Amino acid sequence: MELPDWLSEASPALCRCGCGGRRKGNFIEKTLRDIVKIIQDAVFSEEIARRPGFLQRLDARIKVISLIYLLIIVNLCAHLSLLWGFYLVLLAIAVLSKLPLRQVVARVWLVIPLFTGIMVLPSIFNWVRPGDPLWVIADFPHPLHLGYLSFPSVLAVTRQGLWGGIMLISRVGISVSLAVVLTLSTRWMDFLRALRTFFVPKIFIMTLEMTYRYIFVLVSAMEEMFLARKARDAGQSAPKEERRFVASAVGGLFGKSLQMSEEVYWAMTARGYSGEIRLLKSASLCWSDVLVLSLVVLAGLILIVANKVMG
Amino acid sequence: MHIPDGYLSPQTDALLGIASVIAAAGAAYKTAHTLRAKYIPMLSIGAAFSFTIMMFNIPIPDGTTAHAVGGSLLAILLGPWAAMISISIALIIQALFFGDGGILALGANVVNMAVVLPFVSYGIYRLVAGKSVVSSKRHWIGAAIAGYVGLSAAALCAGIEFGLQPLLFHTANGTPLYSPYGLNIAVPAMLFAHLTIAGPVEGLVGALVVTYLQRTNPAMLQLKSNTEKSAGSFRYRTLIIGLLVLAVLSPLGLLASGTAWGEWGGEELQAKFGFIPNGLQKFGDFWHHAFLKDYGISGYDHTFWQQALGYLLSAFFGLLVIGMIALIVQRFLGRSQGRTS
């Protein structure tokens, strides 16, 4: 028996990667990948936060204070040596706490320099931001005019631009690393419990807690929609139709979430919820937490004073 | 549009943080008077929805896909206050948990995406939709324009925040400490990206979802007016006063954060109060020493004028944008009050 012709044809829909024959990828696949990534991230970081280690043992309240305090310090420091010195210490602590280095180092430093670097690249040239020339790229005989724009005759990389760019990338990368290290080592619920002891009103904490849970409910509802669509998808549909599908999915999901909020409210009422919020009390701090906090405060002050001394 | 840490100075972050806290307090106050117990589940799930919206990939004409922020859509569906809380919470979770956007810069992100975006969008949507029936074309056209303009307004704010950094914070030889581009580059760059791609996507998503709901479930487009009616007498006056305070505070704060070190030194305080607080004198000397060293006396004239221009521009744009928001909100509130009473 012979295969009919249409079966042996290479159809874009049969491409195994699900790209639908398009180079840039299919929106369904992309959305499904995003969903998987979100869930994977959440599960993974929860797992790391459960491992034994120095940072994991620390009280979440201390970590929240330290995170905000150190972020301010890092953003006030204007010296690369201080910033990188701080980063090395942070990295040492992360290694000590058995955080996965791949997550802490690679994901930050592969992504940040790329995005921030592209953003900052034009500013290192004197045509965009004037400054002292460090390295002359081109020297035209006369100033250039392009429409109403005029450029000086020398195109050069400026000292200010270059150092400013390196500074920005370092600062962004180190800030992100700090946040990654402290959030990876803390369980989400502990983090929220810590926030509650500070300045955040109860209603916000409770909303945050519920939101975090329902994100996963809604995300899996969304996953089902997209999987169902993928199962029915044969060949290539028009972008217009695809957009309509996405809009319907958003609208449908909105209806679903409204209905769910109604049901959740009734379920809560049935269990005695009257609008008053009661939360569990957190444990008291132990001496090592206080010690770590004082060390962090001192380290921050040292950085600031060193920054002033270096001018 | 999620601004990471490091792009903005901590001073700017602090200021925008205060602004966002005031806005959040306003929202908490407003919502505490309306929906009460039912509110928490609704807000939580609204926030989860707004987090999920940002995960939808929309196919766009060149074959790639883009994300919508969804802030304008939420404002249309839930009303600006509930949208503000939902988006803020989604932003907090993204910053703390998924590393999307900075933690210090949270205030800035909240101001751009959870305050400016929903309020501008909602104002425009109400303006265009007016009192027309739910099935009217004016609703989806309004949603499209609201998404487009709202996102562009948010991008404008982000551009101004970026653009102020090099004017206010740099070292003696002009090396920028934070985001390097001035207003003349940052604002057009942010606007260009959002006017051409992100803005149309936001508008498109808004319009498509509104048409879908018109077709299938028109009751959902009326949620807002129903809750408003059942809420009864909401004190609009306090709301408007709060907004005006915010409007006045923001540009003043921008001024203050820039001039605090140079112009509000010990001498001026002495002239104002007749004495210098001890601690201030100590720290004043400390900072003063650093200040002169940083900026250099020879180049002071030059940078001083640049700074002055920066402050004036910031004050101007800040007042302009916030004034516009206040105006739109006030206008809408006046109208809906007329309808409910």
XYZ file of C-alpha atoms in Angstrom:
652
model
C 0.000 0.000 0.000
C 1.280 3.415 -0.867
C 1.126 6.499 1.252
C -1.092 9.190 -0.185
C 0.827 12.236 -1.369
C -0.521 14.601 1.220
C 0.834 12.394 4.023
C 4.387 12.572 2.803
C 4.322 16.322 2.369
C 6.301 18.284 4.894
C 3.734 20.451 6.592
C 4.740 23.227 8.901
C 2.352 21.856 11.504
C 4.348 18.627 11.655
C 7.534 20.333 12.755
C 8.483 18.687 16.015
C 9.521 21.854 17.802
C 5.977 23.132 17.517
C 7.093 26.293 15.801
C 4.443 25.869 13.132
C 7.053 26.372 10.458
C 7.816 29.820 11.709
C 11.338 30.645 12.614
C 10.489 32.666 15.663
C 8.364 30.121 17.435
C 4.734 29.547 18.050
C 2.943 31.648 20.640
C 1.290 28.608 22.213
C 4.596 26.859 22.726
C 6.094 30.042 24.077
C 3.290 30.577 26.562
C 3.452 26.974 27.714
C 7.206 27.273 28.175
C 6.732 30.424 30.259
C 4.191 28.644 32.432
C 6.492 25.704 33.014
C 9.333 28.055 33.847
C 7.312 29.936 36.460
C 6.248 26.759 38.215
C 9.722 25.284 37.966
C 11.278 28.426 39.461
C 8.849 28.424 42.352
C 9.323 24.751 43.170
C 13.080 24.950 42.772
C 13.565 27.931 45.064
C 11.279 26.441 47.683
C 13.419 23.320 47.607
C 16.645 25.285 48.056
C 15.161 27.256 50.926
C 14.432 23.971 52.721
C 18.037 22.767 52.559
C 20.107 23.220 55.708
C 22.557 26.109 55.566
C 23.694 29.323 57.143
C 21.375 31.711 55.305
C 18.435 29.329 55.473
C 18.688 29.144 59.264
C 18.619 32.906 59.659
C 15.351 34.476 60.757
C 13.398 35.834 57.803
C 12.926 39.191 59.523
C 16.686 39.665 59.717
C 16.970 38.780 56.064
C 14.316 41.277 55.047
C 15.946 44.124 56.990
C 19.399 43.196 55.707
C 18.189 42.945 52.134
C 16.684 46.419 52.086
C 19.538 47.961 54.072
C 22.253 46.414 51.917
C 20.445 47.301 48.703
C 20.460 50.945 49.778
C 24.158 50.732 50.647
C 25.041 49.089 47.338
C 23.146 51.743 45.475
C 24.878 54.544 47.383
C 28.417 53.225 46.868
C 30.202 54.912 43.999
C 33.387 52.846 43.904
C 33.799 49.727 41.845
C 36.340 48.213 44.247
C 33.884 48.498 47.154
C 31.019 47.072 45.122
C 33.004 44.068 43.941
C 34.505 43.509 47.377
C 30.985 43.365 48.742
C 29.969 40.977 45.974
C 32.795 38.556 46.770
C 31.742 38.433 50.417
C 28.148 37.833 49.362
C 29.244 35.045 47.047
C 31.273 33.427 49.820
C 28.221 33.433 52.072
C 26.109 31.966 49.278
C 28.625 29.147 48.780
C 28.676 28.583 52.521
C 24.917 28.190 52.489
C 25.069 25.691 49.611
C 23.060 27.826 47.239
C 23.415 26.624 43.646
C 26.131 28.777 42.089
C 24.717 28.312 38.633
C 21.554 30.075 39.727
C 23.334 32.773 41.706
C 26.176 33.602 39.313
C 25.399 32.464 35.809
C 21.806 33.574 35.593
C 22.621 37.037 36.852
C 25.800 37.708 34.925
C 24.673 36.203 31.645
C 21.505 38.265 31.530
C 22.295 41.616 33.179
C 25.345 42.640 31.106
C 23.436 41.783 27.959
C 20.343 43.884 28.624
C 21.932 46.677 30.609
C 24.963 46.586 28.314
C 22.889 47.171 25.199
C 20.989 49.908 26.972
C 24.166 51.624 28.132
C 26.288 51.065 25.011
C 25.471 54.280 23.126
C 26.299 56.390 26.182
C 29.982 55.491 26.082
C 30.465 57.469 22.857
C 31.059 61.191 22.955
C 28.406 61.811 20.307
C 25.706 60.763 22.732
C 27.221 61.892 26.022
C 30.136 64.343 25.873
C 33.216 63.535 27.955
C 36.997 63.103 27.923
C 38.016 60.960 24.961
C 39.688 57.738 26.005
C 39.947 55.943 22.715
C 39.390 57.693 19.406
C 37.515 55.544 16.906
C 37.229 57.872 13.944
C 38.447 61.365 13.176
C 36.465 63.061 10.413
C 37.887 66.169 8.723
C 34.864 68.301 9.662
C 31.882 68.183 12.033
C 29.036 66.055 10.728
C 25.516 67.303 10.170
C 22.551 65.010 9.914
C 19.357 66.958 9.523
C 19.184 69.265 12.499
C 21.614 67.092 14.467
C 25.274 67.975 14.402
C 28.085 65.810 15.726
C 31.664 66.777 16.586
C 34.283 65.631 14.111
C 35.874 63.134 16.517
C 34.061 59.929 17.448
C 35.537 58.522 20.634
C 34.799 56.333 23.600
C 34.699 58.595 26.657
C 36.225 57.828 30.010
C 33.064 58.931 31.819
C 30.834 56.883 29.550
C 32.904 53.743 29.900
C 33.204 53.905 33.683
C 29.596 54.939 34.042
C 28.575 51.912 31.973
C 30.729 49.505 33.975
C 29.388 51.057 37.165
C 25.775 50.667 36.084
C 26.216 47.036 35.032
C 28.029 46.199 38.272
C 25.459 47.940 40.377
C 22.489 46.320 38.686
C 24.119 42.889 38.725
C 25.126 43.081 42.372
C 21.711 44.373 43.437
C 20.026 41.515 41.607
C 22.483 38.983 43.074
C 21.745 40.243 46.562
C 18.027 39.851 46.019
C 18.489 36.406 44.459
C 20.662 35.147 47.330
C 18.257 36.283 50.012
C 15.046 35.244 48.300
C 16.430 31.852 47.254
C 17.330 31.059 50.842
C 13.949 32.051 52.285
C 10.662 30.243 52.006
C 7.922 32.403 50.613
C 5.613 32.015 53.590
C 8.428 32.922 55.990
C 9.154 35.955 53.893
C 5.562 37.095 54.196
C 5.478 36.391 57.891
C 8.558 38.584 58.204
C 6.977 41.415 56.236
C 4.016 41.310 58.562
C 6.170 42.173 61.595
C 7.313 45.414 59.988
C 5.389 48.094 58.306
C 3.036 46.214 56.044
C -0.678 46.281 56.952
C -2.376 42.942 57.627
C -4.739 43.273 54.701
C -1.789 43.468 52.313
C -0.076 40.454 53.827
C -3.201 38.373 53.670
C -3.837 39.448 50.097
C -0.233 38.605 49.204
C -0.521 35.166 50.743
C -3.723 34.401 48.920
C -2.430 35.868 45.684
C 0.597 33.658 45.746
C -1.555 30.570 46.056
C -4.033 31.600 43.414
C -1.341 32.490 40.928
C -0.706 28.778 40.587
C -4.391 27.977 40.293
C -4.850 30.536 37.527
C -1.597 29.617 35.829
C -2.637 25.985 35.640
C -6.051 26.986 34.328
C -4.207 28.937 31.673
C -1.968 25.986 30.945
C -5.025 23.817 30.361
C -6.456 26.342 27.912
C -3.251 26.469 25.933
C -2.730 22.720 25.992
C -6.281 22.221 24.762
C -5.639 24.671 21.976
C -2.368 22.977 21.086
C -4.150 19.633 20.936
C -6.630 21.036 18.413
C -4.070 23.003 16.461
C -3.365 21.627 13.015
C -1.570 23.617 10.402
C -1.048 27.281 10.685
C -3.710 29.695 11.805
C -3.878 33.339 10.868
C -2.304 35.745 13.369
C -5.605 37.553 13.583
C -7.327 34.403 14.735
C -4.492 33.703 17.182
C -4.893 37.131 18.716
C -8.597 36.545 19.071
C -7.879 33.298 20.810
C -5.538 35.006 23.280
C -8.116 37.709 23.962
C -10.815 35.114 24.544
C -8.490 33.243 26.876
C -7.851 36.431 28.863
C -11.560 37.202 29.005
C -12.414 33.642 29.937
C -9.791 33.588 32.630
C -11.171 36.812 34.035
C -14.639 35.302 34.271
C -13.177 32.240 35.906
C -11.247 34.271 38.473
C -14.295 36.345 39.354
C -16.352 33.249 39.887
C -13.574 31.735 41.930
C -13.262 34.798 44.138
C -16.958 34.565 44.847
C -16.656 30.872 45.724
C -13.570 31.420 47.842
C -15.368 34.153 49.723
C -18.300 31.864 50.492
C -15.929 29.075 51.490
C -14.128 31.452 53.836
C -17.408 32.687 55.294
C -18.523 29.114 55.847
C -15.364 28.575 57.883
C -16.018 31.557 60.113
C -14.371 34.428 58.260
C -15.986 37.718 59.221
C -13.589 40.233 57.695
C -11.292 40.262 60.685
C -7.787 39.047 59.981
C -6.012 36.795 62.458
C -2.436 35.787 61.886
C -0.081 33.462 63.723
C 2.552 35.049 65.954
C 6.153 34.703 64.835
C 8.853 33.144 66.999
C 11.222 35.400 68.915
C 14.698 36.171 67.632
C 17.658 34.209 68.932
C 21.029 35.722 69.735
C 22.715 34.605 66.505
C 20.115 36.500 64.487
C 20.867 39.664 66.446
C 24.580 39.118 65.973
C 24.232 38.703 62.228
C 22.091 41.801 62.055
C 24.692 43.874 63.903
C 27.376 42.545 61.590
C 25.340 43.503 58.566
C 24.716 46.993 59.927
C 28.406 47.459 60.657
C 29.434 46.180 57.245
C 27.079 48.644 55.611
C 28.429 51.559 57.639
C 31.983 50.544 56.780
C 31.130 50.535 53.083
C 29.584 53.994 53.294
C 32.468 55.495 55.257
C 35.005 53.883 52.935
C 33.111 55.356 50.034
C 33.374 58.826 51.593
C 37.043 58.431 52.395
C 37.848 57.388 48.856
C 36.112 60.546 47.696
C 9.043 48.341 31.866
C 10.046 46.721 35.148
C 12.875 48.931 36.381
C 15.608 46.871 38.084
C 17.648 48.073 41.040
C 20.692 50.129 40.178
C 19.171 52.250 37.438
C 17.695 54.776 39.834
C 19.379 56.421 42.794
C 18.164 55.393 46.271
C 16.972 58.963 46.777
C 14.641 58.691 43.786
C 13.545 55.244 44.921
C 12.740 56.551 48.390
C 10.720 59.409 47.002
C 8.704 57.250 44.636
C 8.307 54.720 47.413
C 6.705 57.373 49.596
C 4.447 58.416 46.740
C 3.354 54.813 46.177
C 2.718 54.277 49.889
C 0.491 57.349 49.948
C -1.367 56.046 46.921
C -1.697 52.604 48.528
C -3.013 54.172 51.720
C -5.562 56.048 49.636
C -6.585 52.814 47.959
C -6.830 50.964 51.271
C -8.909 53.765 52.723
C -11.177 53.898 49.724
C -11.673 50.164 49.493
C -12.159 49.698 53.239
C -15.291 51.809 52.916
C -16.819 49.890 50.074
C -16.494 46.144 49.778
C -15.296 45.091 53.233
C -15.078 41.370 53.890
C -15.594 40.250 50.353
C -12.722 42.359 49.277
C -9.728 40.241 50.220
C -10.543 37.183 48.101
C -11.521 39.413 45.221
C -8.310 41.433 45.395
C -6.124 38.365 45.811
C -7.570 36.688 42.813
C -7.496 39.978 40.908
C -3.781 40.233 41.701
C -3.206 36.654 40.642
C -5.084 37.448 37.424
C -2.946 40.504 36.769
C 0.170 38.395 37.310
C -1.157 35.835 34.858
C -2.079 38.429 32.214
C 1.579 39.344 31.894
C 2.328 35.762 30.858
C 0.141 35.782 27.761
C 2.151 35.978 24.556
C 0.349 37.947 21.878
C 1.276 37.185 18.261
C 2.230 40.439 16.523
C 2.573 41.090 12.792
C 6.316 40.488 12.364
C 5.911 36.891 13.478
C 7.204 37.355 17.007
C 5.174 37.710 20.160
C 4.851 40.445 22.763
C 3.596 40.726 26.317
C 0.836 42.989 27.504
C 1.019 44.594 30.926
C -2.741 44.313 31.276
C -2.945 47.224 33.682
C -5.395 49.184 31.581
C -7.598 46.144 31.103
C -7.718 45.558 34.853
C -8.579 49.206 35.432
C -11.460 48.902 32.980
C -12.728 45.667 34.515
C -12.186 46.288 38.224
C -11.958 50.059 38.465
C -8.749 52.012 39.049
C -8.423 51.520 42.810
C -8.820 47.767 42.814
C -6.573 47.622 39.739
C -3.968 49.641 41.578
C -3.886 47.222 44.500
C -3.927 44.171 42.249
C -1.091 45.386 40.056
C 0.961 46.516 43.069
C 0.673 43.088 44.618
C 1.556 41.396 41.353
C 4.605 43.683 41.108
C 5.649 42.861 44.683
C 5.474 39.149 43.969
C 7.392 39.559 40.727
C 10.109 41.603 42.451
C 10.488 39.436 45.542
C 9.974 36.078 44.049
C 10.671 36.057 40.355
C 13.377 38.725 40.234
C 11.400 40.831 37.781
C 12.010 44.470 38.681
C 14.004 45.810 41.590
C 13.121 45.762 45.266
C 14.267 49.313 45.999
C 12.796 50.359 42.669
C 9.437 48.857 43.626
C 8.101 52.308 44.449
C 9.039 53.537 41.000
C 7.465 50.524 39.326
C 4.309 50.890 41.382
C 4.014 54.573 40.511
C 4.491 53.894 36.790
C 2.518 50.723 36.307
C 0.065 50.576 39.214
C -0.818 54.253 39.630
C -0.237 56.148 36.392
C -1.230 53.327 34.054
C -4.616 52.340 35.560
C -5.717 55.868 36.386
C -4.873 57.339 33.003
C -6.405 54.329 31.249
C -9.552 54.372 33.327
C -10.035 58.108 32.859
C -9.703 57.783 29.091
C -11.935 54.728 28.934
C -14.726 56.450 30.867
C -14.291 59.548 28.762
C -14.651 57.649 25.492
C -17.260 55.136 26.623
C -19.341 57.765 28.366
C -22.865 56.699 29.120
C -23.206 54.499 26.060
C -24.757 51.043 26.327
C -22.472 48.094 27.009
C -22.692 46.713 23.492
C -21.625 50.030 22.013
C -18.504 50.371 19.885
C -17.367 53.143 22.161
C -16.383 50.621 24.833
C -13.811 48.727 22.845
C -12.552 51.848 21.108
C -12.200 53.404 24.543
C -10.338 50.340 25.789
C -7.941 50.500 22.832
C -7.155 54.184 23.294
C -6.942 53.741 27.064
C -4.398 50.951 26.758
C -2.313 52.832 24.245
C -2.266 56.181 26.031
C -2.067 54.672 29.519
C 0.989 52.593 28.737
C 2.644 55.486 26.940
C 2.011 57.706 29.963
C 3.615 55.078 32.196
C 6.575 54.891 29.809
C 6.862 58.680 29.883
C 7.078 58.570 33.680
C 9.756 55.884 33.546
C 11.640 57.938 30.952
C 11.535 61.013 33.177
C 12.739 58.995 36.160
C 15.654 57.653 34.108
C 16.380 61.009 32.548
C 16.693 62.807 35.856
C 19.422 60.491 37.134
C 22.431 61.851 35.213
C 21.325 65.417 35.918
C 21.158 64.851 39.653
C 23.784 62.210 40.343
C 27.256 62.049 38.832
C 30.846 62.284 39.969
C 33.236 65.222 39.618
C 34.349 64.396 36.088
C 30.818 63.714 34.845
C 30.790 59.925 35.171
C 27.123 59.030 35.620
C 26.389 57.059 38.796
C 23.083 55.583 37.690
C 21.197 55.506 34.403
C 23.418 57.499 32.010
C 20.943 59.130 29.634
C 19.562 62.599 30.114
C 15.943 63.601 29.603
C 16.608 64.437 25.956
C 17.503 60.785 25.236
C 15.726 58.733 27.906
C 12.252 60.178 27.350
C 12.183 59.798 23.535
C 13.735 56.323 23.759
C 11.184 55.056 26.269
C 8.345 56.721 24.396
C 9.462 55.378 21.035
C 9.536 51.776 22.211
C 6.164 52.068 23.874
C 4.416 54.177 21.261
C 5.369 51.779 18.479
C 5.139 48.282 20.001
C 4.110 47.921 23.628
C 1.427 50.591 23.510
C -0.402 49.165 20.468
C -0.188 45.675 21.991
C -1.714 46.912 25.237
C -4.460 48.710 23.336
C -5.086 45.706 21.109
C -5.411 43.308 24.017
C -7.757 45.690 25.812
C -9.966 46.101 22.766
C -10.057 42.379 21.933
C -10.889 41.337 25.475
C -13.594 43.978 25.755
C -15.180 42.861 22.473
C -15.008 39.263 23.660
C -16.769 40.164 26.892
C -19.323 42.271 25.003
C -20.084 39.260 22.872
C -20.146 36.602 25.563
C -20.592 38.094 29.002
C -21.522 41.780 28.983
C -22.325 41.711 32.714
C -18.630 41.670 33.459
C -18.139 45.053 31.898
C -20.631 46.508 34.331
C -19.062 45.177 37.502
C -17.518 48.483 38.237
C -20.657 50.590 38.011
C -22.602 48.047 40.066
C -20.178 48.012 42.943
C -19.996 51.764 42.815
C -23.723 52.102 43.096
C -24.036 49.621 45.914
C -21.152 51.281 47.696
C -23.296 54.367 47.991
C -21.728 57.454 49.441
C -18.034 57.406 48.963
C -16.299 60.550 50.068
C -14.918 61.853 46.819
C -13.674 65.006 48.417
C -11.104 63.214 50.577
C -9.992 61.233 47.571
C -9.428 64.331 45.492
C -7.639 66.060 48.349
C -5.374 63.029 48.702
C -4.616 63.039 45.005
C -3.837 66.728 45.067
C -1.519 66.250 48.052
C 0.202 63.527 46.071
C 0.362 65.775 43.036
C 1.949 68.570 45.019
C 4.231 66.265 46.972
C 5.804 64.502 44.037
C 7.404 67.435 42.245
C 8.242 69.101 45.541
C 9.920 65.914 46.585
C 11.887 65.803 43.369
C 13.054 69.314 44.083
C 13.851 68.487 47.665
C 15.808 65.357 46.900
C 17.985 67.278 44.483
C 18.538 70.447 46.427
C 18.646 69.025 49.922
C 22.374 68.696 50.114
C 23.346 71.944 48.506
C 20.658 74.404 49.351
C 19.177 73.322 52.643
C 22.483 73.398 54.501
C 23.063 74.570 58.037
C 23.173 78.242 57.106
C 19.708 78.263 55.632
C 18.290 76.351 58.531
C 19.879 78.844 60.857
C 18.304 81.632 58.924
C 14.952 79.874 59.064
C 14.858 78.483 62.580
C 17.512 80.558 64.300
C 19.613 77.513 65.200
C 21.240 74.497 63.650
C 20.330 71.080 65.055
C 23.429 69.435 66.478
C 23.200 66.281 64.454
C 22.557 68.187 61.290
C 25.628 70.320 61.805
C 27.762 67.277 62.302
C 26.388 65.488 59.265
C 26.153 68.711 57.336
C 29.885 69.213 57.616
C 30.418 65.619 56.696
C 28.314 65.825 53.577
C 29.468 69.294 52.722
C 33.017 68.110 52.607
C 32.044 65.305 50.304
C 29.824 67.513 48.230
C 32.503 69.980 47.280
C 34.910 67.209 46.592
C 32.488 65.392 44.351
C 31.346 68.261 42.243
C 34.533 70.311 42.125
C 34.506 74.065 42.643
C 35.791 74.952 39.192
C 33.005 73.102 37.385
C 30.333 74.094 39.837
C 28.741 76.828 37.741
C 28.237 74.543 34.835
C 26.732 71.643 36.762
C 24.713 74.004 38.899
C 22.835 75.295 35.893
C 22.396 71.846 34.514
C 20.987 70.788 37.830
C 18.750 73.786 38.041
C 17.410 72.949 34.621
C 16.887 69.373 35.709
C 14.893 70.438 38.757
C 12.767 72.847 36.811
C 12.037 70.321 34.101
C 11.263 67.633 36.606
C 8.983 69.885 38.569
C 7.292 70.930 35.384
C 6.756 67.459 33.954
C 5.878 65.970 37.311
C 3.237 68.579 37.908
C 1.986 68.273 34.373
C 1.544 64.511 34.404
C 0.083 64.334 37.888
C -2.104 67.333 37.233
C -3.471 65.611 34.166
C -4.196 62.437 36.083
C -5.853 64.390 38.873
C -7.917 66.242 36.317
C -9.076 63.123 34.519
C -9.925 61.338 37.749
C -11.661 64.360 39.156
C -13.647 64.767 36.013
C -14.738 61.171 35.975
C -15.543 61.182 39.665
C -17.640 64.288 39.282
C -19.600 62.594 36.545
C -20.164 59.280 38.327
C -21.119 61.139 41.482
C -23.737 62.987 39.494
C -25.006 59.653 38.258
C -25.150 57.901 41.619
C -26.754 60.717 43.561
